[in-house]
């Protein structure tokens, strides 16, 4: 079965890792080395646009709020000169329960000495989208059409349908769940979480409604109910007869009549 998500890349030590708090507070660091007028404003605008795109992709399940100080943030976005192959990177922090609690995002910029093509604003936006995807818990995708694919694919500048499916499944499944727990949740087999998701999407896994429906006994037919009611009434009648008592006067009357005979 063809897989259409890459949630398996969000497993850390066999458990799903993601945020459990919203909105995520984002600090956008000021540029320290760009002196051209308007550069700082332009790139901050690209970050805001990328945050809006991820928020829209999840219909608000993931949400962001820009904050003015680093200490108030969950995600810190800063700018680096590109002097390496990577155009950006993300370091994140998570606790023993596999809950994300911090992310440090670095976006690489260049003045044309390295990665000349990277001066294209769309390619900078690609990197920002990609690294924010990491910051919310996504790993790398095997599909070149996805923004989370690596290495950088020139011309891919928006969140794809595969990215949308993956991030929504990541935040639909229980945080910290194992593959076995996800398989049990959907009553299906599989050792790969993305294969399990594909089965659920294809309708080959029992829904929760179907499982509950099967666990409930069918109600008896009306004829059977009437028969049961009749039997119950007969039992009540027999019990009433057994509890009947003859008054002393009536007992005396019957005894006298029998003697006269």
PDB file of C-alpha atoms in Angstrom:
ATOM      1  CA  UNK A   1       0.000   0.000   0.000  1.00  0.00           C
ATOM      2  CA  UNK A   2       1.383   3.395  -1.022  1.00  0.00           C
ATOM      3  CA  UNK A   3       2.306   5.655   1.859  1.00  0.00           C
ATOM      4  CA  UNK A   4       1.360   9.317   1.606  1.00  0.00           C
ATOM      5  CA  UNK A   5       2.750  10.596   4.928  1.00  0.00           C
ATOM      6  CA  UNK A   6       6.125  10.616   6.671  1.00  0.00           C
ATOM      7  CA  UNK A   7       5.031  10.664  10.316  1.00  0.00           C
ATOM      8  CA  UNK A   8       7.639   7.961  11.033  1.00  0.00           C
ATOM      9  CA  UNK A   9      10.271  10.706  10.766  1.00  0.00           C
ATOM     10  CA  UNK A  10       8.723  12.330  13.847  1.00  0.00           C
ATOM     11  CA  UNK A  11       9.426   9.288  16.024  1.00  0.00           C
ATOM     12  CA  UNK A  12      12.131   9.739  18.634  1.00  0.00           C
ATOM     13  CA  UNK A  13      13.160   6.614  20.523  1.00  0.00           C
ATOM     14  CA  UNK A  14      10.067   4.900  19.107  1.00  0.00           C
ATOM     15  CA  UNK A  15       7.548   7.524  20.279  1.00  0.00           C
ATOM     16  CA  UNK A  16       5.784  10.426  18.573  1.00  0.00           C
ATOM     17  CA  UNK A  17       7.375  13.739  19.427  1.00  0.00           C
ATOM     18  CA  UNK A  18       5.446  16.990  19.092  1.00  0.00           C
ATOM     19  CA  UNK A  19       4.227  20.067  20.944  1.00  0.00           C
ATOM     20  CA  UNK A  20       1.359  19.886  23.431  1.00  0.00           C
ATOM     21  CA  UNK A  21       0.939  23.630  23.982  1.00  0.00           C
ATOM     22  CA  UNK A  22      -0.527  26.246  21.659  1.00  0.00           C
ATOM     23  CA  UNK A  23      -0.021  28.900  20.497  1.00  0.00           C
ATOM     24  CA  UNK A  24       3.709  28.531  20.024  1.00  0.00           C
ATOM     25  CA  UNK A  25       5.503  31.745  20.918  1.00  0.00           C
ATOM     26  CA  UNK A  26       8.006  32.765  18.241  1.00  0.00           C
ATOM     27  CA  UNK A  27      10.867  35.228  18.581  1.00  0.00           C
ATOM     28  CA  UNK A  28      12.345  36.581  15.331  1.00  0.00           C
ATOM     29  CA  UNK A  29      15.853  37.816  16.016  1.00  0.00           C
ATOM     30  CA  UNK A  30      16.991  41.096  14.420  1.00  0.00           C
ATOM     31  CA  UNK A  31      19.496  40.911  11.575  1.00  0.00           C
ATOM     32  CA  UNK A  32      23.023  41.761  12.633  1.00  0.00           C
ATOM     33  CA  UNK A  33      24.903  41.787   9.339  1.00  0.00           C
ATOM     34  CA  UNK A  34      22.489  43.052   6.669  1.00  0.00           C
ATOM     35  CA  UNK A  35      22.810  46.806   6.312  1.00  0.00           C
ATOM     36  CA  UNK A  36      20.589  47.374   3.293  1.00  0.00           C
ATOM     37  CA  UNK A  37      17.494  49.394   4.098  1.00  0.00           C
ATOM     38  CA  UNK A  38      14.384  47.277   4.469  1.00  0.00           C
ATOM     39  CA  UNK A  39      16.159  43.902   4.554  1.00  0.00           C
ATOM     40  CA  UNK A  40      15.204  43.172   8.152  1.00  0.00           C
ATOM     41  CA  UNK A  41      11.562  44.057   7.510  1.00  0.00           C
ATOM     42  CA  UNK A  42      11.462  41.929   4.343  1.00  0.00           C
ATOM     43  CA  UNK A  43      12.788  38.768   5.959  1.00  0.00           C
ATOM     44  CA  UNK A  44      10.652  39.162   9.072  1.00  0.00           C
ATOM     45  CA  UNK A  45       7.712  39.329   6.666  1.00  0.00           C
ATOM     46  CA  UNK A  46       8.783  36.016   5.096  1.00  0.00           C
ATOM     47  CA  UNK A  47       8.830  34.386   8.539  1.00  0.00           C
ATOM     48  CA  UNK A  48       5.339  35.663   9.324  1.00  0.00           C
ATOM     49  CA  UNK A  49       4.117  34.386   5.957  1.00  0.00           C
ATOM     50  CA  UNK A  50       5.611  30.935   6.630  1.00  0.00           C
ATOM     51  CA  UNK A  51       4.033  30.777  10.086  1.00  0.00           C
ATOM     52  CA  UNK A  52       0.662  31.682   8.566  1.00  0.00           C
ATOM     53  CA  UNK A  53       1.051  28.967   5.917  1.00  0.00           C
ATOM     54  CA  UNK A  54       1.705  26.221   8.478  1.00  0.00           C
ATOM     55  CA  UNK A  55      -1.129  27.472  10.672  1.00  0.00           C
ATOM     56  CA  UNK A  56      -3.533  27.440   7.705  1.00  0.00           C
ATOM     57  CA  UNK A  57      -2.354  23.943   6.715  1.00  0.00           C
ATOM     58  CA  UNK A  58      -3.526  22.615  10.094  1.00  0.00           C
ATOM     59  CA  UNK A  59      -6.655  24.801  10.243  1.00  0.00           C
ATOM     60  CA  UNK A  60      -5.322  26.359  13.418  1.00  0.00           C
ATOM     61  CA  UNK A  61      -4.409  23.120  15.166  1.00  0.00           C
ATOM     62  CA  UNK A  62      -0.903  24.561  15.177  1.00  0.00           C
ATOM     63  CA  UNK A  63      -0.866  28.275  15.950  1.00  0.00           C
ATOM     64  CA  UNK A  64       1.798  30.888  16.553  1.00  0.00           C
ATOM     65  CA  UNK A  65       2.227  34.182  18.367  1.00  0.00           C
ATOM     66  CA  UNK A  66       5.119  36.550  17.744  1.00  0.00           C
ATOM     67  CA  UNK A  67       6.832  37.715  20.951  1.00  0.00           C
ATOM     68  CA  UNK A  68       9.319  40.535  21.444  1.00  0.00           C
ATOM     69  CA  UNK A  69      11.862  38.845  23.717  1.00  0.00           C
ATOM     70  CA  UNK A  70      13.842  35.640  23.455  1.00  0.00           C
ATOM     71  CA  UNK A  71      13.018  34.624  27.036  1.00  0.00           C
ATOM     72  CA  UNK A  72       9.295  34.584  26.225  1.00  0.00           C
ATOM     73  CA  UNK A  73       9.664  32.289  23.205  1.00  0.00           C
ATOM     74  CA  UNK A  74       9.232  28.597  22.472  1.00  0.00           C
ATOM     75  CA  UNK A  75      10.807  28.954  19.021  1.00  0.00           C
ATOM     76  CA  UNK A  76      13.738  31.255  18.277  1.00  0.00           C
ATOM     77  CA  UNK A  77      14.422  32.185  14.633  1.00  0.00           C
ATOM     78  CA  UNK A  78      17.791  33.747  13.841  1.00  0.00           C
ATOM     79  CA  UNK A  79      19.835  34.581  10.733  1.00  0.00           C
ATOM     80  CA  UNK A  80      23.241  33.171   9.766  1.00  0.00           C
ATOM     81  CA  UNK A  81      25.658  33.824   6.936  1.00  0.00           C
ATOM     82  CA  UNK A  82      25.785  30.803   4.634  1.00  0.00           C
ATOM     83  CA  UNK A  83      29.270  29.304   4.800  1.00  0.00           C
ATOM     84  CA  UNK A  84      28.273  25.646   4.624  1.00  0.00           C
ATOM     85  CA  UNK A  85      26.167  23.282   2.536  1.00  0.00           C
ATOM     86  CA  UNK A  86      23.108  23.560   4.774  1.00  0.00           C
ATOM     87  CA  UNK A  87      20.931  26.582   4.070  1.00  0.00           C
ATOM     88  CA  UNK A  88      19.254  26.304   7.441  1.00  0.00           C
ATOM     89  CA  UNK A  89      18.973  24.032  10.434  1.00  0.00           C
ATOM     90  CA  UNK A  90      16.837  23.454  13.514  1.00  0.00           C
ATOM     91  CA  UNK A  91      17.799  22.204  16.952  1.00  0.00           C
ATOM     92  CA  UNK A  92      14.943  21.232  19.237  1.00  0.00           C
ATOM     93  CA  UNK A  93      14.560  20.226  22.860  1.00  0.00           C
ATOM     94  CA  UNK A  94      12.148  17.634  24.258  1.00  0.00           C
ATOM     95  CA  UNK A  95      11.495  16.064  27.643  1.00  0.00           C
ATOM     96  CA  UNK A  96      11.346  12.447  28.819  1.00  0.00           C
ATOM     97  CA  UNK A  97       7.704  12.242  27.712  1.00  0.00           C
ATOM     98  CA  UNK A  98       8.683  13.261  24.154  1.00  0.00           C
ATOM     99  CA  UNK A  99       7.043  16.663  24.410  1.00  0.00           C
ATOM    100  CA  UNK A 100       8.761  19.452  22.516  1.00  0.00           C
ATOM    101  CA  UNK A 101       9.512  22.479  24.666  1.00  0.00           C
ATOM    102  CA  UNK A 102      12.026  24.473  22.619  1.00  0.00           C
ATOM    103  CA  UNK A 103      13.375  24.958  19.091  1.00  0.00           C
ATOM    104  CA  UNK A 104      16.263  27.024  17.708  1.00  0.00           C
ATOM    105  CA  UNK A 105      15.936  27.775  13.986  1.00  0.00           C
ATOM    106  CA  UNK A 106      18.787  29.244  11.930  1.00  0.00           C
ATOM    107  CA  UNK A 107      18.151  30.611   8.438  1.00  0.00           C
ATOM    108  CA  UNK A 108      21.155  31.008   6.138  1.00  0.00           C
ATOM    109  CA  UNK A 109      21.575  34.116   4.004  1.00  0.00           C
ATOM    110  CA  UNK A 110      24.294  35.057   1.535  1.00  0.00           C
ATOM    111  CA  UNK A 111      25.575  38.091  -0.273  1.00  0.00           C
ATOM    112  CA  UNK A 112      26.278  36.125  -3.424  1.00  0.00           C
ATOM    113  CA  UNK A 113      29.695  34.744  -2.546  1.00  0.00           C
ATOM    114  CA  UNK A 114      28.243  31.328  -1.715  1.00  0.00           C
ATOM    115  CA  UNK A 115      25.067  29.811  -3.166  1.00  0.00           C
ATOM    116  CA  UNK A 116      24.504  32.636  -5.655  1.00  0.00           C
ATOM    117  CA  UNK A 117      21.047  31.326  -6.590  1.00  0.00           C
ATOM    118  CA  UNK A 118      20.014  31.548  -2.972  1.00  0.00           C
ATOM    119  CA  UNK A 119      19.552  35.311  -3.207  1.00  0.00           C
ATOM    120  CA  UNK A 120      16.185  34.492  -4.811  1.00  0.00           C
ATOM    121  CA  UNK A 121      13.541  35.481  -2.264  1.00  0.00           C
ATOM    122  CA  UNK A 122      11.462  32.371  -3.053  1.00  0.00           C
ATOM    123  CA  UNK A 123      14.390  30.123  -2.173  1.00  0.00           C
ATOM    124  CA  UNK A 124      14.882  31.912   1.139  1.00  0.00           C
ATOM    125  CA  UNK A 125      11.178  31.383   1.801  1.00  0.00           C
ATOM    126  CA  UNK A 126      11.596  27.663   1.004  1.00  0.00           C
ATOM    127  CA  UNK A 127      14.230  27.370   3.729  1.00  0.00           C
ATOM    128  CA  UNK A 128      12.112  29.263   6.256  1.00  0.00           C
ATOM    129  CA  UNK A 129       9.096  27.012   5.559  1.00  0.00           C
ATOM    130  CA  UNK A 130      11.276  23.898   5.785  1.00  0.00           C
ATOM    131  CA  UNK A 131      12.912  24.835   9.084  1.00  0.00           C
ATOM    132  CA  UNK A 132       9.632  25.873  10.706  1.00  0.00           C
ATOM    133  CA  UNK A 133       8.327  22.452   9.660  1.00  0.00           C
ATOM    134  CA  UNK A 134      11.148  20.926  11.697  1.00  0.00           C
ATOM    135  CA  UNK A 135      10.358  23.273  14.583  1.00  0.00           C
ATOM    136  CA  UNK A 136       6.781  21.943  14.842  1.00  0.00           C
ATOM    137  CA  UNK A 137       8.036  18.344  14.885  1.00  0.00           C
ATOM    138  CA  UNK A 138       8.256  17.188  11.271  1.00  0.00           C
ATOM    139  CA  UNK A 139      11.165  15.180   9.912  1.00  0.00           C
ATOM    140  CA  UNK A 140      12.338  14.855   6.312  1.00  0.00           C
ATOM    141  CA  UNK A 141      10.072  13.617   3.539  1.00  0.00           C
ATOM    142  CA  UNK A 142      11.069  11.114   0.819  1.00  0.00           C
ATOM    143  CA  UNK A 143       8.896  12.978  -1.713  1.00  0.00           C
ATOM    144  CA  UNK A 144      10.585  15.693  -3.784  1.00  0.00           C
ATOM    145  CA  UNK A 145       7.322  17.648  -4.048  1.00  0.00           C
ATOM    146  CA  UNK A 146       7.156  18.160  -0.275  1.00  0.00           C
ATOM    147  CA  UNK A 147       8.667  21.215   1.393  1.00  0.00           C
ATOM    148  CA  UNK A 148      10.212  18.845   3.956  1.00  0.00           C
ATOM    149  CA  UNK A 149      12.222  16.946   1.325  1.00  0.00           C
ATOM    150  CA  UNK A 150      15.987  17.266   1.444  1.00  0.00           C
ATOM    151  CA  UNK A 151      18.215  18.332  -0.252  1.00  0.00           C
ATOM    152  CA  UNK A 152      16.754  21.726  -1.163  1.00  0.00           C
ATOM    153  CA  UNK A 153      14.606  21.502  -4.313  1.00  0.00           C
ATOM    154  CA  UNK A 154      14.645  24.733  -6.275  1.00  0.00           C
ATOM    155  CA  UNK A 155      11.129  25.841  -7.220  1.00  0.00           C
ATOM    156  CA  UNK A 156       9.334  24.115  -4.321  1.00  0.00           C
ATOM    157  CA  UNK A 157       8.079  27.074  -2.334  1.00  0.00           C
ATOM    158  CA  UNK A 158       4.896  26.005  -0.575  1.00  0.00           C
ATOM    159  CA  UNK A 159       3.541  23.377   1.782  1.00  0.00           C
ATOM    160  CA  UNK A 160       2.381  20.381  -0.285  1.00  0.00           C
ATOM    161  CA  UNK A 161      -0.596  18.067   0.197  1.00  0.00           C
ATOM    162  CA  UNK A 162       1.820  15.461   1.594  1.00  0.00           C
ATOM    163  CA  UNK A 163       3.138  17.962   4.120  1.00  0.00           C
ATOM    164  CA  UNK A 164      -0.424  18.904   5.094  1.00  0.00           C
ATOM    165  CA  UNK A 165      -1.436  15.258   5.599  1.00  0.00           C
ATOM    166  CA  UNK A 166       1.650  14.512   7.647  1.00  0.00           C
ATOM    167  CA  UNK A 167       1.466  17.475  10.017  1.00  0.00           C
ATOM    168  CA  UNK A 168      -2.252  16.905  10.597  1.00  0.00           C
ATOM    169  CA  UNK A 169      -1.742  13.202  11.375  1.00  0.00           C
ATOM    170  CA  UNK A 170       1.144  14.089  13.687  1.00  0.00           C
ATOM    171  CA  UNK A 171      -1.177  16.322  15.706  1.00  0.00           C
ATOM    172  CA  UNK A 172      -4.139  13.942  15.446  1.00  0.00           C
ATOM    173  CA  UNK A 173      -2.313  10.988  16.998  1.00  0.00           C
ATOM    174  CA  UNK A 174      -1.576  10.917  20.739  1.00  0.00           C
ATOM    175  CA  UNK A 175       1.673  12.615  21.665  1.00  0.00           C
ATOM    176  CA  UNK A 176       4.228  10.059  22.829  1.00  0.00           C
ATOM    177  CA  UNK A 177       2.387   7.106  21.231  1.00  0.00           C
ATOM    178  CA  UNK A 178       4.299   4.095  19.922  1.00  0.00           C
ATOM    179  CA  UNK A 179       3.594   2.395  16.600  1.00  0.00           C
ATOM    180  CA  UNK A 180       1.986  -0.518  18.466  1.00  0.00           C
ATOM    181  CA  UNK A 181      -0.313   1.870  20.331  1.00  0.00           C
ATOM    182  CA  UNK A 182      -1.367   3.552  17.085  1.00  0.00           C
ATOM    183  CA  UNK A 183      -2.039   0.137  15.493  1.00  0.00           C
ATOM    184  CA  UNK A 184      -4.152  -0.857  18.504  1.00  0.00           C
ATOM    185  CA  UNK A 185      -6.050   2.433  18.365  1.00  0.00           C
ATOM    186  CA  UNK A 186      -7.168   1.688  14.806  1.00  0.00           C
ATOM    187  CA  UNK A 187      -7.466  -2.102  15.227  1.00  0.00           C
ATOM    188  CA  UNK A 188      -5.045  -2.864  12.414  1.00  0.00           C
ATOM    189  CA  UNK A 189      -1.690  -4.543  12.032  1.00  0.00           C
ATOM    190  CA  UNK A 190       1.568  -2.993  10.949  1.00  0.00           C
ATOM    191  CA  UNK A 191       5.017  -2.065  12.159  1.00  0.00           C
ATOM    192  CA  UNK A 192       5.234   1.172  10.150  1.00  0.00           C
ATOM    193  CA  UNK A 193       3.150   4.110  11.330  1.00  0.00           C
ATOM    194  CA  UNK A 194       2.748   5.533   7.815  1.00  0.00           C
ATOM    195  CA  UNK A 195       1.465   2.175   6.529  1.00  0.00           C
ATOM    196  CA  UNK A 196      -1.085   2.162   9.355  1.00  0.00           C
ATOM    197  CA  UNK A 197      -2.171   5.687   8.392  1.00  0.00           C
ATOM    198  CA  UNK A 198      -2.499   4.597   4.748  1.00  0.00           C
ATOM    199  CA  UNK A 199      -4.763   1.711   5.799  1.00  0.00           C
ATOM    200  CA  UNK A 200      -6.946   4.016   7.879  1.00  0.00           C
ATOM    201  CA  UNK A 201      -7.234   6.493   5.009  1.00  0.00           C
ATOM    202  CA  UNK A 202      -8.131   3.675   2.615  1.00  0.00           C
ATOM    203  CA  UNK A 203     -10.876   2.492   4.971  1.00  0.00           C
ATOM    204  CA  UNK A 204      -9.182  -0.836   5.669  1.00  0.00           C
ATOM    205  CA  UNK A 205      -9.010  -0.270   9.406  1.00  0.00           C
ATOM    206  CA  UNK A 206     -12.034  -0.456  11.655  1.00  0.00           C
ATOM    207  CA  UNK A 207     -13.300   2.879  12.831  1.00  0.00           C
ATOM    208  CA  UNK A 208     -13.957   3.466  16.513  1.00  0.00           C
ATOM    209  CA  UNK A 209     -17.691   3.532  15.735  1.00  0.00           C
ATOM    210  CA  UNK A 210     -17.510   0.119  14.054  1.00  0.00           C
ATOM    211  CA  UNK A 211     -15.623  -1.370  17.012  1.00  0.00           C
ATOM    212  CA  UNK A 212     -18.189  -0.052  19.480  1.00  0.00           C
ATOM    213  CA  UNK A 213     -21.039  -1.243  17.278  1.00  0.00           C
ATOM    214  CA  UNK A 214     -19.635  -4.780  17.193  1.00  0.00           C
ATOM    215  CA  UNK A 215     -19.179  -4.832  20.952  1.00  0.00           C
ATOM    216  CA  UNK A 216     -22.863  -4.101  21.601  1.00  0.00           C
ATOM    217  CA  UNK A 217     -25.321  -7.055  21.459  1.00  0.00           C
ATOM    218  CA  UNK A 218     -28.189  -6.685  19.017  1.00  0.00           C
ATOM    219  CA  UNK A 219     -31.483  -5.867  20.809  1.00  0.00           C
ATOM    220  CA  UNK A 220     -33.981  -8.775  20.920  1.00  0.00           C
ATOM    221  CA  UNK A 221     -36.902  -8.755  18.505  1.00  0.00           C
ATOM    222  CA  UNK A 222     -40.355  -7.544  19.647  1.00  0.00           C
ATOM    223  CA  UNK A 223     -41.795 -11.106  19.635  1.00  0.00           C
ATOM    224  CA  UNK A 224     -39.076 -12.271  21.978  1.00  0.00           C
ATOM    225  CA  UNK A 225     -39.670  -9.297  24.251  1.00  0.00           C
ATOM    226  CA  UNK A 226     -43.389 -10.073  24.453  1.00  0.00           C
ATOM    227  CA  UNK A 227     -42.675 -13.718  25.279  1.00  0.00           C
ATOM    228  CA  UNK A 228     -40.267 -12.675  28.010  1.00  0.00           C
ATOM    229  CA  UNK A 229     -42.870 -10.275  29.420  1.00  0.00           C
ATOM    230  CA  UNK A 230     -45.523 -13.041  29.445  1.00  0.00           C
ATOM    231  CA  UNK A 231     -43.216 -15.436  31.285  1.00  0.00           C
ATOM    232  CA  UNK A 232     -42.419 -12.737  33.820  1.00  0.00           C
ATOM    233  CA  UNK A 233     -46.139 -12.066  34.374  1.00  0.00           C
ATOM    234  CA  UNK A 234     -46.845 -15.796  34.898  1.00  0.00           C
ATOM    235  CA  UNK A 235     -44.121 -15.962  37.492  1.00  0.00           C
ATOM    236  CA  UNK A 236     -45.640 -12.999  39.284  1.00  0.00           C
ATOM    237  CA  UNK A 237     -49.095 -14.699  39.188  1.00  0.00           C
ATOM    238  CA  UNK A 238     -47.754 -17.971  40.628  1.00  0.00           C
ATOM    239  CA  UNK A 239     -45.957 -16.094  43.332  1.00  0.00           C
ATOM    240  CA  UNK A 240     -49.134 -14.233  44.213  1.00  0.00           C
ATOM    241  CA  UNK A 241     -51.088 -17.520  44.504  1.00  0.00           C
ATOM    242  CA  UNK A 242     -48.449 -18.951  46.786  1.00  0.00           C
ATOM    243  CA  UNK A 243     -48.734 -15.931  49.042  1.00  0.00           C
ATOM    244  CA  UNK A 244     -52.553 -16.081  49.343  1.00  0.00           C
ATOM    245  CA  UNK A 245     -53.718 -16.661  52.948  1.00  0.00           C
ATOM    246  CA  UNK A 246     -57.228 -17.721  54.165  1.00  0.00           C
ATOM    247  CA  UNK A 247     -58.676 -15.680  56.998  1.00  0.00           C
ATOM    248  CA  UNK A 248     -59.558 -17.506  60.301  1.00  0.00           C
ATOM    249  CA  UNK A 249     -63.320 -16.969  59.752  1.00  0.00           C
ATOM    250  CA  UNK A 250     -63.221 -18.534  56.283  1.00  0.00           C
ATOM    251  CA  UNK A 251     -61.162 -21.461  57.560  1.00  0.00           C
ATOM    252  CA  UNK A 252     -63.771 -22.063  60.317  1.00  0.00           C
ATOM    253  CA  UNK A 253     -66.610 -21.851  57.809  1.00  0.00           C
ATOM    254  CA  UNK A 254     -65.051 -24.490  55.529  1.00  0.00           C
ATOM    255  CA  UNK A 255     -64.314 -26.795  58.451  1.00  0.00           C
ATOM    256  CA  UNK A 256     -67.907 -26.630  59.748  1.00  0.00           C
ATOM    257  CA  UNK A 257     -69.353 -27.339  56.309  1.00  0.00           C
ATOM    258  CA  UNK A 258     -67.132 -30.354  55.867  1.00  0.00           C
ATOM    259  CA  UNK A 259     -68.229 -31.776  59.235  1.00  0.00           C
ATOM    260  CA  UNK A 260     -71.918 -31.422  58.378  1.00  0.00           C
ATOM    261  CA  UNK A 261     -71.348 -33.494  55.273  1.00  0.00           C
TER     262      UNK A 261
END
